[in-house]
Amino acid sequence: MSTGKVKAAQLWGKNKDDLKKQLDDLKTELVQLRTQKIAGGASSKLTKIHDVRKSIARVLTVINANQRSQLRLFYKGKKYLPLDLRPKQTRAMRRRLTKHEAGIVSEKQKKKQMHFPQRNFAVKVRSTHRRLLGRRAGGSKTIDWRKIADTHSQAEA
């Protein structure tokens, strides 16, 4: 029987069979402690039950971690991963297009861009914009409206 707490550092070096054996021992010890608690009612059993339960959890954690690492090695380089081995992220991030997918331009889109390119409009500049841009009165210029909006908002502030 294991008396006291199990250290996690000691468990990582053990193989699968040793871990299973230790898990069985701890579970039988837990059953015995619970029956003694019911029969005797001693308060010292409560702390021991707590320690044994936590030790069982540590052993199970090591077993599961080893199992997951073996699965990661098995699925490394494969096209698909099981859902529990994939990165969690958020739902939106998982459904987002990859950089490659986002950069793809279809043939239809290429033709559309070639035949109908982005148009630049010559717009008569208002007096406030003339002052900001340093232009003569009544002049026309191709304007990027985002720049004008930025300069206009800075002038008001």
PDB file of N, CA and C in Angstrom, residues 36-138:
ATOM      1  N   GLN A  36     -13.235   1.778   6.284  1.00  0.00           N
ATOM      2  CA  GLN A  36     -12.770   2.037   7.657  1.00  0.00           C
ATOM      3  C   GLN A  36     -13.433   3.289   8.218  1.00  0.00           C
ATOM      4  N   LYS A  37     -13.614   4.278   7.368  1.00  0.00           N
ATOM      5  CA  LYS A  37     -14.242   5.530   7.805  1.00  0.00           C
ATOM      6  C   LYS A  37     -15.678   5.275   8.265  1.00  0.00           C
ATOM      7  N   ILE A  38     -16.398   4.449   7.491  1.00  0.00           N
ATOM      8  CA  ILE A  38     -17.783   4.144   7.852  1.00  0.00           C
ATOM      9  C   ILE A  38     -17.828   3.331   9.141  1.00  0.00           C
ATOM     10  N   ALA A  39     -16.923   2.365   9.244  1.00  0.00           N
ATOM     11  CA  ALA A  39     -16.916   1.490  10.429  1.00  0.00           C
ATOM     12  C   ALA A  39     -16.419   2.226  11.673  1.00  0.00           C
ATOM     13  N   GLY A  40     -15.240   2.885  11.535  1.00  0.00           N
ATOM     14  CA  GLY A  40     -14.614   3.492  12.717  1.00  0.00           C
ATOM     15  C   GLY A  40     -15.018   4.934  12.938  1.00  0.00           C
ATOM     16  N   GLY A  41     -15.124   5.689  11.871  1.00  0.00           N
ATOM     17  CA  GLY A  41     -15.489   7.099  12.006  1.00  0.00           C
ATOM     18  C   GLY A  41     -14.348   7.971  12.478  1.00  0.00           C
ATOM     19  N   ALA A  42     -13.103   7.556  12.271  1.00  0.00           N
ATOM     20  CA  ALA A  42     -11.961   8.361  12.709  1.00  0.00           C
ATOM     21  C   ALA A  42     -11.755   9.536  11.745  1.00  0.00           C
ATOM     22  N   SER A  43     -11.399  10.692  12.304  1.00  0.00           N
ATOM     23  CA  SER A  43     -11.235  11.888  11.471  1.00  0.00           C
ATOM     24  C   SER A  43      -9.907  11.863  10.704  1.00  0.00           C
ATOM     25  N   SER A  44      -8.938  11.062  11.167  1.00  0.00           N
ATOM     26  CA  SER A  44      -7.644  11.005  10.465  1.00  0.00           C
ATOM     27  C   SER A  44      -7.792  10.345   9.091  1.00  0.00           C
ATOM     28  N   LYS A  45      -8.843   9.547   8.938  1.00  0.00           N
ATOM     29  CA  LYS A  45      -9.077   8.882   7.648  1.00  0.00           C
ATOM     30  C   LYS A  45      -9.436   9.902   6.558  1.00  0.00           C
ATOM     31  N   LEU A  46     -10.079  11.003   6.946  1.00  0.00           N
ATOM     32  CA  LEU A  46     -10.518  11.984   5.966  1.00  0.00           C
ATOM     33  C   LEU A  46      -9.344  12.590   5.207  1.00  0.00           C
ATOM     34  N   THR A  47      -8.296  12.959   5.901  1.00  0.00           N
ATOM     35  CA  THR A  47      -7.127  13.540   5.220  1.00  0.00           C
ATOM     36  C   THR A  47      -6.442  12.494   4.352  1.00  0.00           C
ATOM     37  N   LYS A  48      -6.432  11.245   4.830  1.00  0.00           N
ATOM     38  CA  LYS A  48      -5.811  10.178   4.043  1.00  0.00           C
ATOM     39  C   LYS A  48      -6.619   9.901   2.774  1.00  0.00           C
ATOM     40  N   ILE A  49      -7.944   9.918   2.893  1.00  0.00           N
ATOM     41  CA  ILE A  49      -8.804   9.737   1.721  1.00  0.00           C
ATOM     42  C   ILE A  49      -8.536  10.853   0.713  1.00  0.00           C
ATOM     43  N   HIS A  50      -8.416  12.070   1.208  1.00  0.00           N
ATOM     44  CA  HIS A  50      -8.129  13.219   0.350  1.00  0.00           C
ATOM     45  C   HIS A  50      -6.811  13.014  -0.405  1.00  0.00           C
ATOM     46  N   ASP A  51      -5.767  12.599   0.328  1.00  0.00           N
ATOM     47  CA  ASP A  51      -4.455  12.388  -0.293  1.00  0.00           C
ATOM     48  C   ASP A  51      -4.495  11.295  -1.358  1.00  0.00           C
ATOM     49  N   VAL A  52      -5.212  10.198  -1.068  1.00  0.00           N
ATOM     50  CA  VAL A  52      -5.291   9.081  -2.011  1.00  0.00           C
ATOM     51  C   VAL A  52      -6.047   9.502  -3.268  1.00  0.00           C
ATOM     52  N   ARG A  53      -7.134  10.255  -3.084  1.00  0.00           N
ATOM     53  CA  ARG A  53      -7.892  10.729  -4.253  1.00  0.00           C
ATOM     54  C   ARG A  53      -7.039  11.614  -5.148  1.00  0.00           C
ATOM     55  N   LYS A  54      -6.270  12.500  -4.544  1.00  0.00           N
ATOM     56  CA  LYS A  54      -5.403  13.387  -5.326  1.00  0.00           C
ATOM     57  C   LYS A  54      -4.292  12.591  -6.009  1.00  0.00           C
ATOM     58  N   SER A  55      -3.804  11.567  -5.350  1.00  0.00           N
ATOM     59  CA  SER A  55      -2.768  10.720  -5.956  1.00  0.00           C
ATOM     60  C   SER A  55      -3.317   9.980  -7.171  1.00  0.00           C
ATOM     61  N   ILE A  56      -4.559   9.491  -7.044  1.00  0.00           N
ATOM     62  CA  ILE A  56      -5.206   8.825  -8.181  1.00  0.00           C
ATOM     63  C   ILE A  56      -5.308   9.807  -9.354  1.00  0.00           C
ATOM     64  N   ALA A  57      -5.692  11.040  -9.062  1.00  0.00           N
ATOM     65  CA  ALA A  57      -5.821  12.055 -10.114  1.00  0.00           C
ATOM     66  C   ALA A  57      -4.471  12.315 -10.777  1.00  0.00           C
ATOM     67  N   ARG A  58      -3.385  12.362  -9.989  1.00  0.00           N
ATOM     68  CA  ARG A  58      -2.055  12.587 -10.559  1.00  0.00           C
ATOM     69  C   ARG A  58      -1.650  11.452 -11.501  1.00  0.00           C
ATOM     70  N   VAL A  59      -1.917  10.212 -11.066  1.00  0.00           N
ATOM     71  CA  VAL A  59      -1.560   9.049 -11.894  1.00  0.00           C
ATOM     72  C   VAL A  59      -2.358   9.078 -13.197  1.00  0.00           C
ATOM     73  N   LEU A  60      -3.658   9.354 -13.107  1.00  0.00           N
ATOM     74  CA  LEU A  60      -4.492   9.422 -14.306  1.00  0.00           C
ATOM     75  C   LEU A  60      -4.043  10.544 -15.245  1.00  0.00           C
ATOM     76  N   THR A  61      -3.622  11.666 -14.664  1.00  0.00           N
ATOM     77  CA  THR A  61      -3.136  12.781 -15.480  1.00  0.00           C
ATOM     78  C   THR A  61      -1.907  12.371 -16.273  1.00  0.00           C
ATOM     79  N   VAL A  62      -0.978  11.682 -15.639  1.00  0.00           N
ATOM     80  CA  VAL A  62       0.240  11.239 -16.322  1.00  0.00           C
ATOM     81  C   VAL A  62      -0.095  10.218 -17.402  1.00  0.00           C
ATOM     82  N   ILE A  63      -0.996   9.288 -17.092  1.00  0.00           N
ATOM     83  CA  ILE A  63      -1.396   8.272 -18.087  1.00  0.00           C
ATOM     84  C   ILE A  63      -2.004   8.946 -19.313  1.00  0.00           C
ATOM     85  N   ASN A  64      -2.945   9.885 -19.078  1.00  0.00           N
ATOM     86  CA  ASN A  64      -3.608  10.572 -20.194  1.00  0.00           C
ATOM     87  C   ASN A  64      -2.640  11.433 -21.002  1.00  0.00           C
ATOM     88  N   ALA A  65      -1.706  12.096 -20.314  1.00  0.00           N
ATOM     89  CA  ALA A  65      -0.730  12.933 -21.027  1.00  0.00           C
ATOM     90  C   ALA A  65       0.171  12.076 -21.913  1.00  0.00           C
ATOM     91  N   ASN A  66       0.595  10.929 -21.390  1.00  0.00           N
ATOM     92  CA  ASN A  66       1.430  10.023 -22.196  1.00  0.00           C
ATOM     93  C   ASN A  66       0.657   9.503 -23.410  1.00  0.00           C
ATOM     94  N   GLN A  67      -0.604   9.172 -23.191  1.00  0.00           N
ATOM     95  CA  GLN A  67      -1.443   8.662 -24.278  1.00  0.00           C
ATOM     96  C   GLN A  67      -1.621   9.725 -25.370  1.00  0.00           C
ATOM     97  N   ARG A  68      -1.857  10.977 -24.950  1.00  0.00           N
ATOM     98  CA  ARG A  68      -2.020  12.063 -25.921  1.00  0.00           C
ATOM     99  C   ARG A  68      -0.729  12.324 -26.688  1.00  0.00           C
ATOM    100  N   SER A  69       0.408  12.249 -26.019  1.00  0.00           N
ATOM    101  CA  SER A  69       1.685  12.480 -26.716  1.00  0.00           C
ATOM    102  C   SER A  69       1.936  11.382 -27.750  1.00  0.00           C
ATOM    103  N   GLN A  70       1.553  10.139 -27.421  1.00  0.00           N
ATOM    104  CA  GLN A  70       1.692   9.043 -28.393  1.00  0.00           C
ATOM    105  C   GLN A  70       0.769   9.268 -29.599  1.00  0.00           C
ATOM    106  N   LEU A  71      -0.454   9.745 -29.332  1.00  0.00           N
ATOM    107  CA  LEU A  71      -1.390  10.033 -30.425  1.00  0.00           C
ATOM    108  C   LEU A  71      -0.876  11.173 -31.311  1.00  0.00           C
ATOM    109  N   ARG A  72      -0.280  12.192 -30.682  1.00  0.00           N
ATOM    110  CA  ARG A  72       0.284  13.300 -31.465  1.00  0.00           C
ATOM    111  C   ARG A  72       1.387  12.798 -32.385  1.00  0.00           C
ATOM    112  N   LEU A  73       2.229  11.889 -31.884  1.00  0.00           N
ATOM    113  CA  LEU A  73       3.287  11.309 -32.723  1.00  0.00           C
ATOM    114  C   LEU A  73       2.691  10.498 -33.864  1.00  0.00           C
ATOM    115  N   PHE A  74       1.636   9.745 -33.576  1.00  0.00           N
ATOM    116  CA  PHE A  74       1.006   8.912 -34.601  1.00  0.00           C
ATOM    117  C   PHE A  74       0.403   9.759 -35.717  1.00  0.00           C
ATOM    118  N   TYR A  75      -0.279  10.869 -35.338  1.00  0.00           N
ATOM    119  CA  TYR A  75      -0.972  11.694 -36.327  1.00  0.00           C
ATOM    120  C   TYR A  75      -0.094  12.783 -36.937  1.00  0.00           C
ATOM    121  N   LYS A  76       1.170  12.872 -36.513  1.00  0.00           N
ATOM    122  CA  LYS A  76       2.059  13.907 -37.044  1.00  0.00           C
ATOM    123  C   LYS A  76       2.269  13.693 -38.545  1.00  0.00           C
ATOM    124  N   GLY A  77       2.053  14.741 -39.334  1.00  0.00           N
ATOM    125  CA  GLY A  77       2.227  14.649 -40.773  1.00  0.00           C
ATOM    126  C   GLY A  77       1.024  14.125 -41.527  1.00  0.00           C
ATOM    127  N   LYS A  78      -0.015  13.674 -40.817  1.00  0.00           N
ATOM    128  CA  LYS A  78      -1.224  13.201 -41.482  1.00  0.00           C
ATOM    129  C   LYS A  78      -2.086  14.400 -41.873  1.00  0.00           C
ATOM    130  N   LYS A  79      -2.994  14.196 -42.806  1.00  0.00           N
ATOM    131  CA  LYS A  79      -3.812  15.297 -43.306  1.00  0.00           C
ATOM    132  C   LYS A  79      -4.814  15.779 -42.264  1.00  0.00           C
ATOM    133  N   TYR A  80      -5.450  14.860 -41.555  1.00  0.00           N
ATOM    134  CA  TYR A  80      -6.471  15.226 -40.581  1.00  0.00           C
ATOM    135  C   TYR A  80      -6.051  14.796 -39.181  1.00  0.00           C
ATOM    136  N   LEU A  81      -6.436  15.621 -38.188  1.00  0.00           N
ATOM    137  CA  LEU A  81      -6.201  15.324 -36.777  1.00  0.00           C
ATOM    138  C   LEU A  81      -7.541  15.068 -36.098  1.00  0.00           C
ATOM    139  N   PRO A  82      -7.571  14.233 -35.071  1.00  0.00           N
ATOM    140  CA  PRO A  82      -8.806  14.128 -34.284  1.00  0.00           C
ATOM    141  C   PRO A  82      -9.127  15.481 -33.640  1.00  0.00           C
ATOM    142  N   LEU A  83     -10.403  15.728 -33.381  1.00  0.00           N
ATOM    143  CA  LEU A  83     -10.826  17.037 -32.872  1.00  0.00           C
ATOM    144  C   LEU A  83     -10.148  17.400 -31.558  1.00  0.00           C
ATOM    145  N   ASP A  84      -9.944  16.412 -30.673  1.00  0.00           N
ATOM    146  CA  ASP A  84      -9.370  16.738 -29.375  1.00  0.00           C
ATOM    147  C   ASP A  84      -7.874  17.047 -29.451  1.00  0.00           C
ATOM    148  N   LEU A  85      -7.225  16.740 -30.580  1.00  0.00           N
ATOM    149  CA  LEU A  85      -5.806  17.065 -30.733  1.00  0.00           C
ATOM    150  C   LEU A  85      -5.599  18.379 -31.493  1.00  0.00           C
ATOM    151  N   ARG A  86      -6.667  18.919 -32.079  1.00  0.00           N
ATOM    152  CA  ARG A  86      -6.550  20.177 -32.806  1.00  0.00           C
ATOM    153  C   ARG A  86      -6.493  21.338 -31.815  1.00  0.00           C
ATOM    154  N   PRO A  87      -5.864  22.461 -32.223  1.00  0.00           N
ATOM    155  CA  PRO A  87      -5.845  23.619 -31.314  1.00  0.00           C
ATOM    156  C   PRO A  87      -7.253  24.151 -31.081  1.00  0.00           C
ATOM    157  N   LYS A  88      -7.549  24.556 -29.852  1.00  0.00           N
ATOM    158  CA  LYS A  88      -8.905  24.967 -29.473  1.00  0.00           C
ATOM    159  C   LYS A  88      -9.315  26.259 -30.163  1.00  0.00           C
ATOM    160  N   GLN A  89      -8.579  27.347 -29.953  1.00  0.00           N
ATOM    161  CA  GLN A  89      -8.879  28.677 -30.509  1.00  0.00           C
ATOM    162  C   GLN A  89     -10.326  29.070 -30.235  1.00  0.00           C
ATOM    163  N   THR A  90     -10.900  29.891 -31.103  1.00  0.00           N
ATOM    164  CA  THR A  90     -12.313  30.229 -30.987  1.00  0.00           C
ATOM    165  C   THR A  90     -13.015  29.707 -32.233  1.00  0.00           C
ATOM    166  N   ARG A  91     -14.328  29.674 -32.189  1.00  0.00           N
ATOM    167  CA  ARG A  91     -15.090  29.131 -33.314  1.00  0.00           C
ATOM    168  C   ARG A  91     -14.825  29.947 -34.579  1.00  0.00           C
ATOM    169  N   ALA A  92     -14.783  31.279 -34.419  1.00  0.00           N
ATOM    170  CA  ALA A  92     -14.548  32.152 -35.572  1.00  0.00           C
ATOM    171  C   ALA A  92     -13.153  31.929 -36.152  1.00  0.00           C
ATOM    172  N   MET A  93     -12.173  31.750 -35.283  1.00  0.00           N
ATOM    173  CA  MET A  93     -10.792  31.544 -35.753  1.00  0.00           C
ATOM    174  C   MET A  93     -10.663  30.208 -36.484  1.00  0.00           C
ATOM    175  N   ARG A  94     -11.368  29.184 -36.014  1.00  0.00           N
ATOM    176  CA  ARG A  94     -11.288  27.881 -36.673  1.00  0.00           C
ATOM    177  C   ARG A  94     -11.924  27.912 -38.056  1.00  0.00           C
ATOM    178  N   ARG A  95     -12.945  28.751 -38.244  1.00  0.00           N
ATOM    179  CA  ARG A  95     -13.648  28.814 -39.521  1.00  0.00           C
ATOM    180  C   ARG A  95     -13.070  29.837 -40.488  1.00  0.00           C
ATOM    181  N   ARG A  96     -12.138  30.643 -40.012  1.00  0.00           N
ATOM    182  CA  ARG A  96     -11.554  31.686 -40.843  1.00  0.00           C
ATOM    183  C   ARG A  96     -10.751  31.082 -41.996  1.00  0.00           C
ATOM    184  N   LEU A  97     -10.697  31.792 -43.129  1.00  0.00           N
ATOM    185  CA  LEU A  97      -9.905  31.329 -44.262  1.00  0.00           C
ATOM    186  C   LEU A  97      -8.425  31.373 -43.919  1.00  0.00           C
ATOM    187  N   THR A  98      -7.665  30.444 -44.491  1.00  0.00           N
ATOM    188  CA  THR A  98      -6.220  30.487 -44.316  1.00  0.00           C
ATOM    189  C   THR A  98      -5.662  31.621 -45.166  1.00  0.00           C
ATOM    190  N   LYS A  99      -4.392  31.980 -44.961  1.00  0.00           N
ATOM    191  CA  LYS A  99      -3.784  33.062 -45.737  1.00  0.00           C
ATOM    192  C   LYS A  99      -3.779  32.709 -47.214  1.00  0.00           C
ATOM    193  N   HIS A 100      -3.522  31.458 -47.526  1.00  0.00           N
ATOM    194  CA  HIS A 100      -3.500  31.019 -48.920  1.00  0.00           C
ATOM    195  C   HIS A 100      -4.885  31.158 -49.547  1.00  0.00           C
ATOM    196  N   GLU A 101      -5.915  30.684 -48.822  1.00  0.00           N
ATOM    197  CA  GLU A 101      -7.282  30.747 -49.341  1.00  0.00           C
ATOM    198  C   GLU A 101      -7.742  32.187 -49.527  1.00  0.00           C
ATOM    199  N   ALA A 102      -7.363  33.071 -48.605  1.00  0.00           N
ATOM    200  CA  ALA A 102      -7.791  34.465 -48.690  1.00  0.00           C
ATOM    201  C   ALA A 102      -7.114  35.184 -49.865  1.00  0.00           C
ATOM    202  N   GLY A 103      -5.916  34.753 -50.225  1.00  0.00           N
ATOM    203  CA  GLY A 103      -5.176  35.409 -51.295  1.00  0.00           C
ATOM    204  C   GLY A 103      -5.523  34.951 -52.692  1.00  0.00           C
ATOM    205  N   ILE A 104      -6.296  33.888 -52.804  1.00  0.00           N
ATOM    206  CA  ILE A 104      -6.639  33.351 -54.121  1.00  0.00           C
ATOM    207  C   ILE A 104      -7.606  34.288 -54.846  1.00  0.00           C
ATOM    208  N   VAL A 105      -7.303  34.578 -56.123  1.00  0.00           N
ATOM    209  CA  VAL A 105      -8.188  35.392 -56.959  1.00  0.00           C
ATOM    210  C   VAL A 105      -8.679  34.507 -58.095  1.00  0.00           C
ATOM    211  N   SER A 106      -9.995  34.392 -58.234  1.00  0.00           N
ATOM    212  CA  SER A 106     -10.565  33.526 -59.265  1.00  0.00           C
ATOM    213  C   SER A 106     -10.377  34.161 -60.649  1.00  0.00           C
ATOM    214  N   GLU A 107     -10.551  33.346 -61.690  1.00  0.00           N
ATOM    215  CA  GLU A 107     -10.428  33.835 -63.058  1.00  0.00           C
ATOM    216  C   GLU A 107     -11.452  34.933 -63.335  1.00  0.00           C
ATOM    217  N   LYS A 108     -12.670  34.726 -62.864  1.00  0.00           N
ATOM    218  CA  LYS A 108     -13.739  35.703 -63.060  1.00  0.00           C
ATOM    219  C   LYS A 108     -13.362  37.030 -62.407  1.00  0.00           C
ATOM    220  N   GLN A 109     -12.799  36.960 -61.208  1.00  0.00           N
ATOM    221  CA  GLN A 109     -12.403  38.161 -60.482  1.00  0.00           C
ATOM    222  C   GLN A 109     -11.254  38.870 -61.198  1.00  0.00           C
ATOM    223  N   LYS A 110     -10.306  38.098 -61.746  1.00  0.00           N
ATOM    224  CA  LYS A 110      -9.169  38.688 -62.479  1.00  0.00           C
ATOM    225  C   LYS A 110      -9.664  39.459 -63.697  1.00  0.00           C
ATOM    226  N   LYS A 111     -10.594  38.847 -64.458  1.00  0.00           N
ATOM    227  CA  LYS A 111     -11.142  39.508 -65.646  1.00  0.00           C
ATOM    228  C   LYS A 111     -11.893  40.779 -65.261  1.00  0.00           C
ATOM    229  N   LYS A 112     -12.665  40.690 -64.179  1.00  0.00           N
ATOM    230  CA  LYS A 112     -13.438  41.835 -63.722  1.00  0.00           C
ATOM    231  C   LYS A 112     -12.520  42.996 -63.343  1.00  0.00           C
ATOM    232  N   GLN A 113     -11.420  42.695 -62.636  1.00  0.00           N
ATOM    233  CA  GLN A 113     -10.475  43.735 -62.244  1.00  0.00           C
ATOM    234  C   GLN A 113      -9.756  44.318 -63.455  1.00  0.00           C
ATOM    235  N   MET A 114      -9.473  43.483 -64.447  1.00  0.00           N
ATOM    236  CA  MET A 114      -8.766  43.945 -65.623  1.00  0.00           C
ATOM    237  C   MET A 114      -9.665  44.852 -66.472  1.00  0.00           C
ATOM    238  N   HIS A 115     -10.907  44.459 -66.698  1.00  0.00           N
ATOM    239  CA  HIS A 115     -11.800  45.221 -67.564  1.00  0.00           C
ATOM    240  C   HIS A 115     -12.467  46.406 -66.860  1.00  0.00           C
ATOM    241  N   PHE A 116     -12.641  46.311 -65.556  1.00  0.00           N
ATOM    242  CA  PHE A 116     -13.265  47.392 -64.805  1.00  0.00           C
ATOM    243  C   PHE A 116     -12.385  47.767 -63.610  1.00  0.00           C
ATOM    244  N   PRO A 117     -11.279  48.486 -63.856  1.00  0.00           N
ATOM    245  CA  PRO A 117     -10.378  48.833 -62.746  1.00  0.00           C
ATOM    246  C   PRO A 117     -10.995  49.883 -61.829  1.00  0.00           C
ATOM    247  N   GLN A 118     -10.373  50.088 -60.689  1.00  0.00           N
ATOM    248  CA  GLN A 118     -10.827  51.093 -59.726  1.00  0.00           C
ATOM    249  C   GLN A 118     -10.767  52.469 -60.389  1.00  0.00           C
ATOM    250  N   ARG A 119     -11.863  53.229 -60.323  1.00  0.00           N
ATOM    251  CA  ARG A 119     -11.913  54.524 -60.996  1.00  0.00           C
ATOM    252  C   ARG A 119     -11.526  55.641 -60.056  1.00  0.00           C
ATOM    253  N   ASN A 120     -10.761  56.618 -60.589  1.00  0.00           N
ATOM    254  CA  ASN A 120     -10.422  57.825 -59.846  1.00  0.00           C
ATOM    255  C   ASN A 120     -11.267  58.963 -60.393  1.00  0.00           C
ATOM    256  N   PHE A 121     -11.923  59.691 -59.539  1.00  0.00           N
ATOM    257  CA  PHE A 121     -12.786  60.770 -59.960  1.00  0.00           C
ATOM    258  C   PHE A 121     -12.108  62.112 -59.725  1.00  0.00           C
ATOM    259  N   ALA A 122     -12.236  63.013 -60.713  1.00  0.00           N
ATOM    260  CA  ALA A 122     -11.781  64.390 -60.537  1.00  0.00           C
ATOM    261  C   ALA A 122     -12.918  65.145 -59.883  1.00  0.00           C
ATOM    262  N   VAL A 123     -12.681  65.653 -58.680  1.00  0.00           N
ATOM    263  CA  VAL A 123     -13.728  66.292 -57.903  1.00  0.00           C
ATOM    264  C   VAL A 123     -13.323  67.733 -57.640  1.00  0.00           C
ATOM    265  N   LYS A 124     -14.281  68.640 -57.794  1.00  0.00           N
ATOM    266  CA  LYS A 124     -14.005  70.036 -57.497  1.00  0.00           C
ATOM    267  C   LYS A 124     -13.818  70.165 -55.988  1.00  0.00           C
ATOM    268  N   VAL A 125     -12.731  70.845 -55.597  1.00  0.00           N
ATOM    269  CA  VAL A 125     -12.355  70.925 -54.192  1.00  0.00           C
ATOM    270  C   VAL A 125     -13.098  72.066 -53.524  1.00  0.00           C
ATOM    271  N   ARG A 126     -13.661  71.779 -52.345  1.00  0.00           N
ATOM    272  CA  ARG A 126     -14.336  72.830 -51.585  1.00  0.00           C
ATOM    273  C   ARG A 126     -13.306  73.777 -50.996  1.00  0.00           C
ATOM    274  N   SER A 127     -13.739  74.950 -50.571  1.00  0.00           N
ATOM    275  CA  SER A 127     -12.810  75.981 -50.093  1.00  0.00           C
ATOM    276  C   SER A 127     -12.029  75.511 -48.859  1.00  0.00           C
ATOM    277  N   THR A 128     -12.684  74.759 -47.953  1.00  0.00           N
ATOM    278  CA  THR A 128     -11.964  74.282 -46.765  1.00  0.00           C
ATOM    279  C   THR A 128     -10.866  73.302 -47.166  1.00  0.00           C
ATOM    280  N   HIS A 129     -11.161  72.466 -48.177  1.00  0.00           N
ATOM    281  CA  HIS A 129     -10.162  71.509 -48.622  1.00  0.00           C
ATOM    282  C   HIS A 129      -9.050  72.202 -49.402  1.00  0.00           C
ATOM    283  N   ARG A 130      -9.416  73.304 -50.134  1.00  0.00           N
ATOM    284  CA  ARG A 130      -8.395  74.061 -50.855  1.00  0.00           C
ATOM    285  C   ARG A 130      -7.370  74.595 -49.878  1.00  0.00           C
ATOM    286  N   ARG A 131      -7.867  75.122 -48.783  1.00  0.00           N
ATOM    287  CA  ARG A 131      -6.964  75.688 -47.781  1.00  0.00           C
ATOM    288  C   ARG A 131      -6.070  74.589 -47.211  1.00  0.00           C
ATOM    289  N   LEU A 132      -6.653  73.430 -46.925  1.00  0.00           N
ATOM    290  CA  LEU A 132      -5.881  72.329 -46.348  1.00  0.00           C
ATOM    291  C   LEU A 132      -4.877  71.767 -47.341  1.00  0.00           C
ATOM    292  N   LEU A 133      -5.280  71.698 -48.613  1.00  0.00           N
ATOM    293  CA  LEU A 133      -4.405  71.118 -49.623  1.00  0.00           C
ATOM    294  C   LEU A 133      -3.462  72.140 -50.249  1.00  0.00           C
ATOM    295  N   GLY A 134      -3.700  73.461 -49.998  1.00  0.00           N
ATOM    296  CA  GLY A 134      -2.825  74.493 -50.545  1.00  0.00           C
ATOM    297  C   GLY A 134      -3.014  74.673 -52.031  1.00  0.00           C
ATOM    298  N   ARG A 135      -4.236  74.552 -52.525  1.00  0.00           N
ATOM    299  CA  ARG A 135      -4.525  74.672 -53.957  1.00  0.00           C
ATOM    300  C   ARG A 135      -5.107  76.044 -54.274  1.00  0.00           C
ATOM    301  N   ARG A 136      -5.042  76.393 -55.573  1.00  0.00           N
ATOM    302  CA  ARG A 136      -5.682  77.629 -56.035  1.00  0.00           C
ATOM    303  C   ARG A 136      -7.199  77.447 -56.025  1.00  0.00           C
ATOM    304  N   ALA A 137      -7.893  78.540 -55.996  1.00  0.00           N
ATOM    305  CA  ALA A 137      -9.356  78.502 -55.987  1.00  0.00           C
ATOM    306  C   ALA A 137      -9.868  77.928 -57.296  1.00  0.00           C
ATOM    307  N   GLY A 138     -10.872  77.051 -57.197  1.00  0.00           N
ATOM    308  CA  GLY A 138     -11.515  76.508 -58.381  1.00  0.00           C
ATOM    309  C   GLY A 138     -10.758  75.397 -59.067  1.00  0.00           C
TER     310      GLY A 138
END
